[in-house]
Each structure stands twice: as C-alpha cells, then as structure tokens.
Coordinates of C-alpha atoms in Angstrom, one line a residue:
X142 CA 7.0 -3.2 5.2
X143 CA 7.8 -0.3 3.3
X144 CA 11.3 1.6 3.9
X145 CA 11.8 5.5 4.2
X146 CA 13.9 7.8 2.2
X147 CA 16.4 8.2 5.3
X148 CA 16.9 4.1 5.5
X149 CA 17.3 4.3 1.9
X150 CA 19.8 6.9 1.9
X151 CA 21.7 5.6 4.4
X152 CA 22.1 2.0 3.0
X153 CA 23.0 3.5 -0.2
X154 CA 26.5 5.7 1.2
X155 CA 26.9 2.4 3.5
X156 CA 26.8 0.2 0.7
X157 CA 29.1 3.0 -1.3
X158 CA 31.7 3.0 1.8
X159 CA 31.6 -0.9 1.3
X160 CA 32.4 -1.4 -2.3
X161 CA 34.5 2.0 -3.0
X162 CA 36.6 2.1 0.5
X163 CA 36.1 -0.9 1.8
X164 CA 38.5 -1.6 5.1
X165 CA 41.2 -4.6 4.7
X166 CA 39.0 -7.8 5.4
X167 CA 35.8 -6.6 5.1
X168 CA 33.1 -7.5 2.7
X169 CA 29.1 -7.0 2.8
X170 CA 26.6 -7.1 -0.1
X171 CA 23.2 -6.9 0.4
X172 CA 20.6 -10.4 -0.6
X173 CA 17.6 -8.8 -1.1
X174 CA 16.2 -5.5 -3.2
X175 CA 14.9 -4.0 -0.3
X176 CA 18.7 -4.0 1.7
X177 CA 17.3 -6.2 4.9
X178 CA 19.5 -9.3 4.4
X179 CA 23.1 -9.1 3.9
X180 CA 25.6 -11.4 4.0
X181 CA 29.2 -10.3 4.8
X182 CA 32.6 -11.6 6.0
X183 CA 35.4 -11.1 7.9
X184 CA 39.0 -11.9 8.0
X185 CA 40.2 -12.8 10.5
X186 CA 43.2 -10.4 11.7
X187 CA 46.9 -11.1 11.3
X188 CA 48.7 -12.2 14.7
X189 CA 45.1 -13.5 16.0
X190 CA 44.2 -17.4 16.5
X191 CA 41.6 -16.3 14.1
X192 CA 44.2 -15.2 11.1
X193 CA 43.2 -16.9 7.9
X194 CA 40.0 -17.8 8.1
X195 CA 36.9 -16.3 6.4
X196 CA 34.3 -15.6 8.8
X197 CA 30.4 -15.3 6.8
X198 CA 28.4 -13.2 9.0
X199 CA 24.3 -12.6 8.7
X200 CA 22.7 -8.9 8.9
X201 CA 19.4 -8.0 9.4
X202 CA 19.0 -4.4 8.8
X203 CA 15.7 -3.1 10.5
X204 CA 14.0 -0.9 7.8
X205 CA 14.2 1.8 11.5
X206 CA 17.8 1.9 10.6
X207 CA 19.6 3.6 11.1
X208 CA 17.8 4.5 14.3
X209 CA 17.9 0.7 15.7
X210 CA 20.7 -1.8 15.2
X211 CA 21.3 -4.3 12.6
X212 CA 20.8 -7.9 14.0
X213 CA 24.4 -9.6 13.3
X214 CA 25.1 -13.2 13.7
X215 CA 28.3 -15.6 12.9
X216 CA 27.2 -17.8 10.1
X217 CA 30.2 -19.6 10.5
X218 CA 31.5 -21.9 14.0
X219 CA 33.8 -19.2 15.5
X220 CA 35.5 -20.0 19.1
X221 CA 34.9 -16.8 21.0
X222 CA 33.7 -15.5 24.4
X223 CA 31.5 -12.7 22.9
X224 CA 29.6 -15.3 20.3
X225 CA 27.6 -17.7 20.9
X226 CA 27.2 -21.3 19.9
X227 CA 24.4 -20.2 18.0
X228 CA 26.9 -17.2 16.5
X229 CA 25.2 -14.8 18.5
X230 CA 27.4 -11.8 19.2
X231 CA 27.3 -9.8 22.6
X232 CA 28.9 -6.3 21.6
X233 CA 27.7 -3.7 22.8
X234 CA 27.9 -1.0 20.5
X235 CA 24.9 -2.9 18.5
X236 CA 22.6 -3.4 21.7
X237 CA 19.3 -2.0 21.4
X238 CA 20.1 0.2 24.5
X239 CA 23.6 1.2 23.3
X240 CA 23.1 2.0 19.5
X241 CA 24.2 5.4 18.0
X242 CA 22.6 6.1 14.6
X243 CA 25.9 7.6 13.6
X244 CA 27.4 3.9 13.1
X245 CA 27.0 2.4 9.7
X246 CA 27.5 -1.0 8.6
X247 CA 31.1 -0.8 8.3
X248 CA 31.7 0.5 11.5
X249 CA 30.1 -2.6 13.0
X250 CA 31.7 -4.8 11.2
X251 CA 35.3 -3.0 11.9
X252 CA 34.1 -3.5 15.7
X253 CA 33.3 -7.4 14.9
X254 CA 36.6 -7.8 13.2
X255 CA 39.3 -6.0 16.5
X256 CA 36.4 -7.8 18.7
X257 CA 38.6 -11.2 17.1
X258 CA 42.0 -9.5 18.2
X259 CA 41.0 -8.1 21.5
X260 CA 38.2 -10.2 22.9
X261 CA 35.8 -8.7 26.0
X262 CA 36.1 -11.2 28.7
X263 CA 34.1 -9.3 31.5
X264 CA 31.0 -9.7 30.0
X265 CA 30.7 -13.3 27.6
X266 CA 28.4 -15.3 25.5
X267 CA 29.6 -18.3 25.8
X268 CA 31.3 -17.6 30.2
X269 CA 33.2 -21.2 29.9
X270 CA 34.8 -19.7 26.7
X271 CA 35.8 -16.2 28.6
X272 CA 36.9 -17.9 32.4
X273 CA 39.5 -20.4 29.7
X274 CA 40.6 -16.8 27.9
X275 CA 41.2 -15.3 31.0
X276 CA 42.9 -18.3 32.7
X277 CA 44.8 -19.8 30.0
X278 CA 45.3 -17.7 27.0
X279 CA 47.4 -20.2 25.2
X280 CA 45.2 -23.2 25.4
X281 CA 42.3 -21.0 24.5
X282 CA 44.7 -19.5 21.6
X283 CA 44.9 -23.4 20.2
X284 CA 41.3 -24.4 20.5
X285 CA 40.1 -21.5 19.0
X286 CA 42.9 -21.7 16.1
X287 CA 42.1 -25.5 15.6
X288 CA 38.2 -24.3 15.0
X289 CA 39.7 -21.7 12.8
X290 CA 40.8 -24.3 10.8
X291 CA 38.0 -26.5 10.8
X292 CA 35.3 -24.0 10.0
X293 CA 36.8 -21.1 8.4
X294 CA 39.3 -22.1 5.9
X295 CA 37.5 -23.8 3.7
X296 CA 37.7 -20.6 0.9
X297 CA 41.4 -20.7 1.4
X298 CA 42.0 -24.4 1.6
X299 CA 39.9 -25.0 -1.5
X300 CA 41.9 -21.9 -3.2
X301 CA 45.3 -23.4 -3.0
X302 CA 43.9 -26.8 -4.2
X303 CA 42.3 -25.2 -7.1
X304 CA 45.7 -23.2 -7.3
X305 CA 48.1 -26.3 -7.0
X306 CA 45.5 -28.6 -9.7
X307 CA 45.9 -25.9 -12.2
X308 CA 49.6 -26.1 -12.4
X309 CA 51.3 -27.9 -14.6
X310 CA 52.8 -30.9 -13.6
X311 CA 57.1 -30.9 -13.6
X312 CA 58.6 -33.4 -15.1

C-alpha cells in the first residue's frame, strides 16, 4: 500500500503536536516507517480510579487517513464500560460513521484519556460493566482501581523499586 502526500502531511504535524506540545499524559510514537502502527499511552487522570496507571494503547492508522479513523485498542486490561475485554473501545468520535477528518491523533487520544474520567454509560462495551457504573459507582470505583493496580502499574511500581535499590543504604 502506498500512502499519499495528504496522509503524509498529516502524520507529520500529528506526530509534531505529539512530541513538541504534547498534552499532560499523552504519549504516541509511531512503529513502523510508513506511520500505520503506533503505540501510545495514557495516564490515567488524577481523582479517577484510573490515576496512576499507564495505559499502552494500539493505533492503526489507515493510509485514508485522515479521511477514515484510526483503529485504537487498549493493549493493556482496563475496567471500563466503553472497552472491551478484548480492549476494544466504543467512542464515538472514531466510528466509521462519526469521523471528522479535522481530528488528529491527539485529539483522539485526549477523548480516550476524559473518556477514563467521565465514562458513557448509555451506550457500553462491556453492558455488565456500565449497569454496575450506573448502579453502584463506588463498588465499580474499587474494581476498576484494583485492576488499575494489577495491570497498569507495573512502569510505576517497577520505578520506585528501581528508585528505592539505588539508594544507599542508612546506617
């Protein structure tokens, strides 16, 4: 597949926007010469069961962007209504029907990351995960902080440990 000058262009302010302004908590890079894997991640956002962790995300960027939507996927476990157990994420700003070629890369991360603080419960992924949102906020504030934990703090957790080995011992 070959990409066109606009895709090109595109990619290349995106991936400016990314590594010169990059919001608080936000990280892409492309994998691939051609820009259509990326990896990026998220933090997740202070006063949310989510805060802490590092959330690696998967994007597929059609070389028809930015006239169709990147393909986005949780790489890590996340406890969500909107994403799936497969990490799946129903948003729909990057539905095929609902896409607006003015939204870059950023932008749809920025929408993953308040998607984390404000979840959508009308409409869910994962409907047993949105019914115990709606129902029992605190309950589905714990479960979805204890998977926090378990699958997205493993950068911070080995941090500290790497921190607290390289100090010197009191005596």
């Amino acid at each position: 597949m070959e990409s066109s000058p606009l895709r090109d262009k595109r990619l290349g302010h995106d991936l400016k926007g990314l590594a010169q302004d990059a919001p608080e908590g936000i990280e892409a890079k492309p994998l691939d010469n051609c820009y259509y894997h990326w990896q990026a991640s998220i933090t997740g956002p202070v006063g949310s069961p989510y805060e802490g962790g590092v959330f690696y995300l998967y994007l597929k960027v059609p070389m028809l962007y930015p006239f169709k939507p990147p393909e986005v996927r949780f790489l890590t476990k996340i406890f969500h209504p909107n994403v799936n157990r497969h990490g799946d994420i129903g948003i729909d700003s990057i539905q095929q029907g609902n896409w607006v070629s003015g939204l870059t890369l950023t932008k749809v991360l920025i929408s993953i990351q308040s998607l984390l603080t404000d979840p959508f419960c009308d409409v869910c992924m994962e409907p047993e995960v949105g019914q115990l949102c709606r129902a029992d906020r605190d309950t589905f504030n714990a479960v979805a902080r204890e998977w926090t934990w378990r699958f997205a703090m493993h950068d911070a957790l080995l941090r500290s440990e790497v921190e607290v080995g390289a100090r010197p011992e009191r005596g």
